[in-house]
Amino acid sequence: LGDMGLEQYHLYDLKAVPAEVNWKLPAEGFLENYHFGPLHQDTVGDYMHNNRLLVEEIGHHLRLVVLHKDGTITVAFYLFPNIILGFQSGGFITSQQMWPGEAPEISRTWCRYLDSKPDSSDRKEFMDHMVKLTTKTIEDQDFRVTLATQKAIKAKKRMQGINAHNILGKGEPGPQYLYKKISEFICI
């Protein structure tokens, strides 16, 4: 992370996204990309490969590399327990920080958009486009699915009791890591 040149970036925009979901559900979505093709066809799925993700453990954190269809990459860092920094091609960073709310099924995700070239004259149009694209991806697509997932989990717990659990698949190393680390920290 120290080699990524964070000191050259400046805050461009900040959005808070409240949601009636547990904070771990949005975190799961940021830690895998197999859903990009079917869910994000008209946003990031248009330029990022679906289900091509390199995941590397770095202490309590992760480095994730996503391949774009044009051969460029996004390098993301998951900082345990609740921060994602995505270094995008084009010199901007998306940062999501998921915070628990006043109840287990309430959260707020802070989305920060950072620009490395704030003084460039053509930059505003590019950054406005990227903020709009990312906001649509998160608010209109990801959070719609996480809300449905939260409702399904709640219904499953009502039917099976409080100890109902979900199974993560082989293609979900990022979410598996999230829950492994949470379990380690709360000594389960």
Coordinates of N, CA and C in Angstrom, one line a residue:
L1 N 0.8 -1.2 0.0 CA 0.0 0.0 0.0 C 0.9 1.2 0.0
G2 N 2.0 1.2 0.7 CA 2.9 2.3 0.7 C 3.5 2.7 -0.6
D3 N 3.5 1.8 -1.6 CA 4.0 2.1 -2.9 C 3.0 2.6 -3.9
M4 N 1.8 2.8 -3.4 CA 0.7 3.2 -4.3 C 0.5 4.7 -4.5
G5 N 1.3 5.5 -3.8 CA 1.3 6.9 -4.1 C 0.1 7.6 -3.5
L6 N -0.4 7.2 -2.4 CA -1.6 7.8 -1.8 C -1.5 9.4 -1.6
E7 N -0.2 9.8 -1.4 CA 0.0 11.2 -1.1 C -0.4 12.1 -2.3
Q8 N -0.5 11.6 -3.5 CA -0.8 12.4 -4.7 C -2.3 12.5 -4.9
Y9 N -3.1 11.8 -4.2 CA -4.6 11.8 -4.4 C -5.3 12.9 -3.5
H10 N -6.4 13.4 -4.0 CA -7.2 14.4 -3.4 C -8.6 14.0 -3.4
L11 N -9.3 14.3 -2.3 CA -10.8 14.0 -2.3 C -11.5 14.7 -3.3
Y12 N -12.3 14.0 -4.1 CA -13.1 14.6 -5.2 C -14.6 14.6 -4.8
D13 N -15.0 13.5 -4.2 CA -16.4 13.5 -3.8 C -16.6 12.5 -2.6
L14 N -17.6 12.6 -1.9 CA -17.9 11.8 -0.7 C -19.4 11.6 -0.7
K15 N -19.8 10.3 -0.6 CA -21.3 10.0 -0.5 C -21.5 9.0 0.7
A16 N -22.5 9.2 1.4 CA -22.9 8.2 2.5 C -24.1 7.4 1.9
V17 N -24.0 6.1 2.0 CA -25.1 5.3 1.5 C -25.7 4.5 2.7
P18 N -26.8 4.9 3.3 CA -27.4 4.2 4.4 C -28.2 2.9 3.8
A19 N -28.2 1.9 4.5 CA -28.8 0.7 4.0 C -29.4 -0.2 5.2
E20 N -30.5 -0.9 4.9 CA -31.0 -1.8 5.9 C -30.4 -3.2 5.7
V21 N -29.1 -3.2 5.8 CA -28.3 -4.5 5.7 C -27.2 -4.5 6.7
N22 N -26.8 -5.6 7.2 CA -25.7 -5.8 8.0 C -24.4 -5.3 7.3
W23 N -23.5 -4.7 7.9 CA -22.3 -4.1 7.3 C -21.5 -5.1 6.5
K24 N -21.5 -6.4 7.0 CA -20.7 -7.4 6.3 C -21.2 -7.8 4.9
L25 N -22.5 -7.6 4.6 CA -23.0 -7.9 3.3 C -22.4 -7.0 2.2
P26 N -22.4 -5.7 2.4 CA -21.7 -4.9 1.3 C -20.2 -5.2 1.3
A27 N -19.6 -5.5 2.4 CA -18.1 -5.9 2.4 C -17.9 -7.2 1.5
E28 N -18.8 -8.2 1.7 CA -18.7 -9.4 0.9 C -18.7 -9.0 -0.6
G29 N -19.6 -8.2 -1.0 CA -19.7 -7.8 -2.5 C -18.5 -7.1 -3.0
F30 N -17.8 -6.4 -2.1 CA -16.5 -5.7 -2.6 C -15.4 -6.7 -2.6
L31 N -15.5 -7.9 -2.0 CA -14.4 -8.9 -1.9 C -14.5 -10.0 -3.0
E32 N -15.4 -9.9 -3.9 CA -15.5 -10.9 -5.0 C -16.0 -10.2 -6.2
N33 N -15.8 -10.8 -7.4 CA -16.3 -10.2 -8.6 C -17.0 -11.2 -9.5
Y34 N -17.4 -12.3 -9.1 CA -18.1 -13.3 -9.9 C -19.5 -12.7 -10.3
H35 N -20.0 -11.8 -9.5 CA -21.3 -11.2 -9.8 C -21.3 -10.1 -10.8
F36 N -20.1 -9.7 -11.3 CA -20.0 -8.5 -12.2 C -20.8 -8.7 -13.5
G37 N -20.6 -9.9 -14.1 CA -21.2 -10.2 -15.4 C -22.8 -10.1 -15.3
P38 N -23.4 -10.9 -14.4 CA -24.9 -10.9 -14.4 C -25.5 -9.6 -13.8
L39 N -24.8 -9.1 -12.7 CA -25.5 -7.9 -12.0 C -25.1 -6.6 -12.6
H40 N -23.9 -6.4 -13.1 CA -23.3 -5.1 -13.5 C -23.1 -5.0 -15.0
Q41 N -24.0 -5.6 -15.8 CA -23.8 -5.6 -17.2 C -23.7 -4.2 -17.8
D42 N -24.4 -3.3 -17.3 CA -24.4 -1.9 -17.9 C -23.5 -0.9 -17.1
T43 N -22.7 -1.4 -16.1 CA -21.8 -0.6 -15.4 C -20.4 -1.2 -15.4
V44 N -19.9 -1.6 -14.3 CA -18.5 -2.1 -14.3 C -18.3 -3.5 -15.0
G45 N -19.4 -4.3 -15.1 CA -19.3 -5.5 -15.8 C -19.1 -5.3 -17.3
D46 N -19.3 -4.1 -17.8 CA -19.1 -3.8 -19.2 C -17.6 -3.7 -19.5
Y47 N -16.7 -3.4 -18.5 CA -15.3 -3.3 -18.8 C -14.4 -4.1 -17.9
M48 N -15.0 -4.8 -16.9 CA -14.2 -5.7 -16.0 C -14.6 -7.1 -16.3
H49 N -13.6 -8.0 -16.2 CA -13.8 -9.4 -16.4 C -14.6 -9.9 -15.2
N50 N -15.5 -10.8 -15.5 CA -16.3 -11.5 -14.4 C -15.5 -12.7 -13.9
N51 N -15.4 -12.9 -12.6 CA -14.8 -14.0 -12.0 C -13.3 -14.2 -12.3
R52 N -12.6 -13.2 -12.5 CA -11.1 -13.3 -12.7 C -10.5 -12.3 -11.6
L53 N -10.2 -13.0 -10.5 CA -9.7 -12.2 -9.3 C -8.6 -12.9 -8.7
L54 N -7.5 -12.2 -8.5 CA -6.4 -12.7 -7.7 C -6.5 -12.1 -6.3
V55 N -6.5 -13.0 -5.3 CA -6.6 -12.6 -3.9 C -5.3 -13.0 -3.1
E56 N -4.7 -12.1 -2.5 CA -3.5 -12.3 -1.7 C -3.6 -11.8 -0.3
E57 N -3.3 -12.7 0.7 CA -3.4 -12.3 2.1 C -2.1 -11.5 2.5
I58 N -2.3 -10.4 3.2 CA -1.2 -9.6 3.7 C -1.5 -9.3 5.1
G59 N -1.0 -10.1 6.0 CA -1.4 -10.0 7.4 C -2.8 -10.2 7.6
H60 N -3.5 -9.2 8.2 CA -4.9 -9.2 8.5 C -5.7 -8.7 7.3
H61 N -5.0 -8.3 6.2 CA -5.7 -7.6 5.1 C -5.5 -8.5 3.8
L62 N -6.1 -7.9 2.7 CA -6.1 -8.6 1.4 C -5.7 -7.6 0.4
R63 N -5.0 -8.1 -0.7 CA -4.8 -7.4 -1.9 C -5.6 -8.2 -3.0
L64 N -6.4 -7.5 -3.7 CA -7.2 -8.1 -4.8 C -6.9 -7.4 -6.1
V65 N -6.7 -8.2 -7.1 CA -6.4 -7.7 -8.5 C -7.5 -8.2 -9.4
V66 N -8.2 -7.2 -10.1 CA -9.2 -7.5 -11.0 C -8.8 -7.1 -12.4
L67 N -8.9 -8.0 -13.4 CA -8.5 -7.8 -14.7 C -9.6 -7.1 -15.5
H68 N -9.3 -6.1 -16.2 CA -10.2 -5.4 -17.1 C -10.1 -6.0 -18.5
K69 N -11.2 -5.8 -19.3 CA -11.2 -6.3 -20.6 C -10.2 -5.7 -21.6
D70 N -9.7 -4.5 -21.2 CA -8.7 -3.8 -22.1 C -7.3 -4.2 -21.7
G71 N -7.2 -5.1 -20.7 CA -5.8 -5.5 -20.3 C -5.3 -4.8 -19.1
T72 N -5.9 -3.7 -18.7 CA -5.5 -3.0 -17.5 C -6.1 -3.7 -16.2
I73 N -5.7 -3.2 -15.1 CA -6.2 -3.9 -13.8 C -6.6 -2.8 -12.8
T74 N -7.4 -3.3 -11.9 CA -7.7 -2.6 -10.6 C -7.0 -3.3 -9.5
V75 N -6.3 -2.6 -8.7 CA -5.7 -3.2 -7.5 C -6.4 -2.6 -6.3
A76 N -7.0 -3.5 -5.5 CA -7.8 -3.1 -4.4 C -7.2 -3.7 -3.1
F77 N -7.3 -3.0 -2.1 CA -6.8 -3.4 -0.8 C -8.0 -3.4 0.2
Y78 N -8.2 -4.6 0.8 CA -9.2 -4.7 1.8 C -8.5 -4.6 3.2
L79 N -8.8 -3.6 3.9 CA -8.1 -3.3 5.2 C -9.1 -3.8 6.3
F80 N -8.8 -4.9 6.9 CA -9.7 -5.5 7.9 C -10.0 -4.5 9.0
P81 N -11.2 -4.4 9.5 CA -12.4 -5.1 9.1 C -13.3 -4.5 8.0
N82 N -13.1 -3.2 7.7 CA -14.2 -2.6 7.0 C -13.9 -1.5 5.9
I83 N -12.7 -1.6 5.4 CA -12.3 -0.6 4.3 C -11.8 -1.2 3.1
I84 N -12.3 -0.7 1.9 CA -11.8 -1.2 0.6 C -11.2 0.1 -0.1
L85 N -10.0 -0.1 -0.6 CA -9.4 1.0 -1.4 C -9.2 0.4 -2.8
G86 N -9.8 0.9 -3.8 CA -9.6 0.4 -5.2 C -8.9 1.4 -6.0
F87 N -7.7 1.0 -6.4 CA -6.8 1.9 -7.3 C -7.2 1.6 -8.7
Q88 N -7.9 2.5 -9.4 CA -8.5 2.2 -10.7 C -7.5 2.8 -11.8
S89 N -7.6 2.2 -13.0 CA -6.8 2.7 -14.1 C -7.4 4.1 -14.3
G90 N -6.6 5.0 -14.8 CA -7.0 6.4 -15.0 C -6.7 7.3 -13.8
G91 N -6.0 6.8 -12.8 CA -5.6 7.7 -11.7 C -6.6 8.1 -10.7
F92 N -7.6 7.3 -10.4 CA -8.5 7.6 -9.3 C -8.7 6.4 -8.4
I93 N -9.1 6.7 -7.2 CA -9.4 5.7 -6.2 C -10.8 5.7 -5.8
T94 N -11.4 4.5 -5.6 CA -12.7 4.4 -4.9 C -12.4 3.8 -3.6
S95 N -13.0 4.4 -2.6 CA -12.8 3.9 -1.2 C -14.2 3.7 -0.6
Q96 N -14.4 2.5 0.0 CA -15.7 2.2 0.7 C -15.3 1.8 2.1
Q97 N -16.1 2.4 3.0 CA -15.9 2.1 4.4 C -17.3 1.7 5.0
M98 N -17.5 0.5 5.4 CA -18.8 0.0 5.9 C -18.8 0.1 7.4
W99 N -19.8 0.8 7.9 CA -20.0 1.0 9.4 C -21.3 0.3 9.8
P100 N -21.3 -0.4 11.0 CA -22.5 -0.9 11.6 C -23.4 0.3 12.0
G101 N -24.7 0.0 12.0 CA -25.6 1.0 12.5 C -26.1 0.7 13.9
E102 N -27.3 1.3 14.2 CA -27.8 1.1 15.5 C -28.5 -0.2 15.8
A103 N -28.6 -1.0 14.7 CA -29.1 -2.4 14.9 C -28.3 -3.3 13.9
P104 N -28.3 -4.6 14.2 CA -27.5 -5.5 13.3 C -27.8 -5.4 11.8
E105 N -29.0 -5.1 11.5 CA -29.4 -5.1 10.1 C -29.4 -3.7 9.5
I106 N -28.7 -2.8 10.1 CA -28.5 -1.4 9.6 C -27.1 -1.1 9.5
S107 N -26.7 -0.4 8.4 CA -25.3 0.0 8.2 C -25.3 1.3 7.3
R108 N -24.1 1.9 7.2 CA -23.9 3.0 6.4 C -22.5 2.8 5.7
T109 N -22.5 2.9 4.4 CA -21.2 2.8 3.6 C -20.8 4.2 3.2
W110 N -19.6 4.6 3.5 CA -19.1 5.9 3.1 C -18.3 5.6 1.8
C111 N -18.6 6.2 0.8 CA -17.9 6.1 -0.5 C -17.1 7.4 -0.8
R112 N -15.8 7.2 -0.9 CA -14.9 8.3 -1.2 C -14.3 8.1 -2.6
Y113 N -14.3 9.2 -3.3 CA -13.7 9.2 -4.7 C -12.5 10.1 -4.7
L114 N -11.3 9.6 -4.9 CA -10.1 10.4 -4.9 C -9.5 10.5 -6.3
D115 N -8.9 11.6 -6.6 CA -8.4 11.9 -7.9 C -6.9 12.3 -7.8
S116 N -6.1 11.7 -8.7 CA -4.7 12.0 -8.7 C -4.3 13.2 -9.6
K117 N -5.2 13.7 -10.3 CA -5.0 14.8 -11.3 C -6.0 15.9 -11.2
P118 N -6.2 16.5 -10.0 CA -7.3 17.4 -9.8 C -7.2 18.7 -10.6
D119 N -6.0 19.1 -11.0 CA -5.8 20.3 -11.7 C -6.0 20.2 -13.2
S120 N -6.2 19.0 -13.7 CA -6.3 18.8 -15.2 C -7.6 19.3 -15.7
S121 N -7.7 20.0 -16.8 CA -8.9 20.7 -17.2 C -10.0 19.7 -17.7
D122 N -9.6 18.6 -18.2 CA -10.6 17.6 -18.7 C -11.0 16.6 -17.6
R123 N -10.4 16.7 -16.5 CA -10.6 15.8 -15.4 C -12.0 15.8 -14.8
K124 N -12.6 16.9 -14.7 CA -14.0 17.0 -14.1 C -15.0 16.1 -14.8
E125 N -15.0 16.1 -16.1 CA -15.9 15.2 -16.9 C -15.6 13.8 -16.6
F126 N -14.4 13.4 -16.6 CA -14.0 12.0 -16.3 C -14.4 11.6 -14.9
M127 N -14.1 12.4 -13.9 CA -14.4 12.1 -12.5 C -15.9 12.0 -12.3
D128 N -16.6 13.0 -12.8 CA -18.1 13.0 -12.7 C -18.6 11.7 -13.3
H129 N -18.1 11.3 -14.4 CA -18.6 10.0 -15.0 C -18.3 8.8 -14.1
M130 N -17.1 8.8 -13.6 CA -16.7 7.6 -12.7 C -17.4 7.6 -11.4
V131 N -17.7 8.8 -10.8 CA -18.5 8.8 -9.6 C -19.9 8.3 -9.9
K132 N -20.5 8.8 -11.0 CA -21.9 8.4 -11.4 C -21.9 6.9 -11.7
L133 N -20.9 6.4 -12.4 CA -20.9 4.9 -12.7 C -20.8 4.1 -11.4
T134 N -19.9 4.5 -10.5 CA -19.6 3.7 -9.3 C -20.8 3.9 -8.4
T135 N -21.4 5.0 -8.3 CA -22.6 5.2 -7.4 C -23.7 4.4 -7.9
K136 N -24.0 4.3 -9.2 CA -25.0 3.5 -9.8 C -24.8 2.0 -9.5
T137 N -23.5 1.6 -9.6 CA -23.1 0.2 -9.4 C -23.4 -0.2 -7.9
I138 N -23.0 0.7 -7.0 CA -23.2 0.4 -5.6 C -24.6 0.5 -5.1
E139 N -25.2 1.7 -5.4 CA -26.6 2.0 -4.8 C -27.7 1.3 -5.6
D140 N -27.6 1.3 -6.9 CA -28.8 0.7 -7.7 C -28.6 -0.8 -7.9
Q141 N -27.4 -1.3 -7.9 CA -27.2 -2.7 -8.2 C -26.8 -3.5 -7.0
D142 N -25.6 -3.2 -6.4 CA -25.1 -4.0 -5.3 C -26.1 -4.0 -4.1
F143 N -26.5 -2.8 -3.7 CA -27.4 -2.6 -2.5 C -28.8 -3.2 -2.7
R144 N -29.2 -3.3 -3.9 CA -30.5 -3.9 -4.2 C -30.4 -5.4 -3.9
V145 N -29.3 -6.0 -4.3 CA -29.1 -7.4 -4.0 C -28.8 -7.7 -2.5
T146 N -28.0 -6.8 -1.9 CA -27.7 -7.0 -0.5 C -28.9 -6.9 0.4
L147 N -29.8 -6.0 0.0 CA -31.1 -5.9 0.7 C -31.9 -7.1 0.6
A148 N -32.0 -7.7 -0.6 CA -32.7 -9.0 -0.8 C -32.0 -10.1 0.0
T149 N -30.7 -10.1 0.0 CA -30.0 -11.1 0.8 C -30.3 -11.0 2.3
Q150 N -30.3 -9.7 2.8 CA -30.6 -9.5 4.2 C -31.9 -10.0 4.5
K151 N -32.9 -9.7 3.7 CA -34.3 -10.2 3.9 C -34.3 -11.7 3.9
A152 N -33.6 -12.4 3.0 CA -33.6 -13.8 2.9 C -32.9 -14.4 4.2
I153 N -31.9 -13.8 4.7 CA -31.2 -14.3 5.9 C -32.1 -14.2 7.1
K154 N -32.8 -13.1 7.2 CA -33.8 -12.8 8.3 C -34.9 -13.9 8.2
A155 N -35.4 -14.2 7.0 CA -36.5 -15.2 6.9 C -36.0 -16.6 7.2
K156 N -34.7 -16.9 6.8 CA -34.1 -18.2 7.1 C -33.9 -18.3 8.6
K157 N -33.5 -17.3 9.3 CA -33.3 -17.4 10.8 C -34.7 -17.6 11.5
R158 N -35.7 -16.9 11.0 CA -37.0 -17.1 11.6 C -37.5 -18.6 11.4
M159 N -37.2 -19.2 10.3 CA -37.6 -20.5 10.0 C -36.7 -21.6 10.7
Q160 N -35.4 -21.3 10.8 CA -34.5 -22.3 11.3 C -34.0 -22.0 12.7
G161 N -34.3 -20.9 13.2 CA -33.7 -20.5 14.5 C -32.5 -19.6 14.4
I162 N -32.1 -19.1 15.5 CA -31.0 -18.2 15.5 C -29.7 -18.7 15.0
N163 N -29.4 -20.0 15.0 CA -28.1 -20.5 14.6 C -28.1 -20.8 13.1
A164 N -29.0 -20.3 12.3 CA -29.0 -20.5 10.8 C -27.7 -19.9 10.3
H165 N -27.0 -20.6 9.3 CA -25.8 -20.0 8.8 C -25.8 -20.2 7.2
N166 N -24.9 -19.5 6.6 CA -24.8 -19.5 5.2 C -23.5 -20.1 4.8
I167 N -23.4 -20.7 3.6 CA -22.2 -21.4 3.1 C -21.7 -20.6 2.0
L168 N -20.4 -20.3 2.1 CA -19.7 -19.6 1.0 C -19.0 -20.6 0.1
G169 N -19.0 -20.3 -1.2 CA -18.5 -21.2 -2.1 C -17.0 -21.1 -2.4
K170 N -16.4 -22.0 -3.1 CA -15.0 -22.1 -3.4 C -14.6 -20.8 -4.2
G171 N -15.4 -20.2 -5.0 CA -15.1 -19.1 -5.7 C -15.2 -17.8 -4.9
E172 N -15.3 -17.8 -3.6 CA -15.5 -16.7 -2.8 C -14.4 -16.5 -1.8
P173 N -13.1 -16.5 -2.2 CA -12.0 -16.4 -1.2 C -12.0 -15.1 -0.4
G174 N -12.4 -14.0 -1.0 CA -12.5 -12.8 -0.2 C -13.5 -12.8 0.9
P175 N -14.8 -13.2 0.6 CA -15.7 -13.3 1.7 C -15.4 -14.4 2.7
Q176 N -14.8 -15.5 2.3 CA -14.3 -16.5 3.2 C -13.3 -15.9 4.2
Y177 N -12.4 -15.1 3.7 CA -11.4 -14.5 4.5 C -12.0 -13.5 5.5
L178 N -13.0 -12.7 5.1 CA -13.7 -11.8 6.0 C -14.2 -12.5 7.2
Y179 N -14.9 -13.6 7.0 CA -15.6 -14.3 8.1 C -14.5 -15.1 8.9
K180 N -13.5 -15.6 8.3 CA -12.4 -16.3 9.0 C -11.8 -15.3 10.0
K181 N -11.5 -14.1 9.5 CA -10.9 -13.1 10.4 C -11.8 -12.6 11.5
I182 N -13.1 -12.4 11.2 CA -14.0 -12.0 12.2 C -14.1 -13.1 13.3
S183 N -14.1 -14.4 12.9 CA -14.1 -15.5 13.8 C -12.9 -15.5 14.7
E184 N -11.7 -15.3 14.1 CA -10.5 -15.2 14.9 C -10.5 -14.1 15.9
F185 N -11.1 -13.0 15.5 CA -11.1 -11.8 16.5 C -12.1 -11.9 17.6
I186 N -13.2 -12.7 17.3 CA -14.2 -12.8 18.4 C -14.1 -14.2 19.0
C187 N -13.0 -14.9 18.7 CA -12.6 -16.2 19.3 C -13.7 -17.3 19.2
I188 N -14.3 -17.4 18.0 CA -15.2 -18.5 17.7 C -14.5 -19.8 17.4

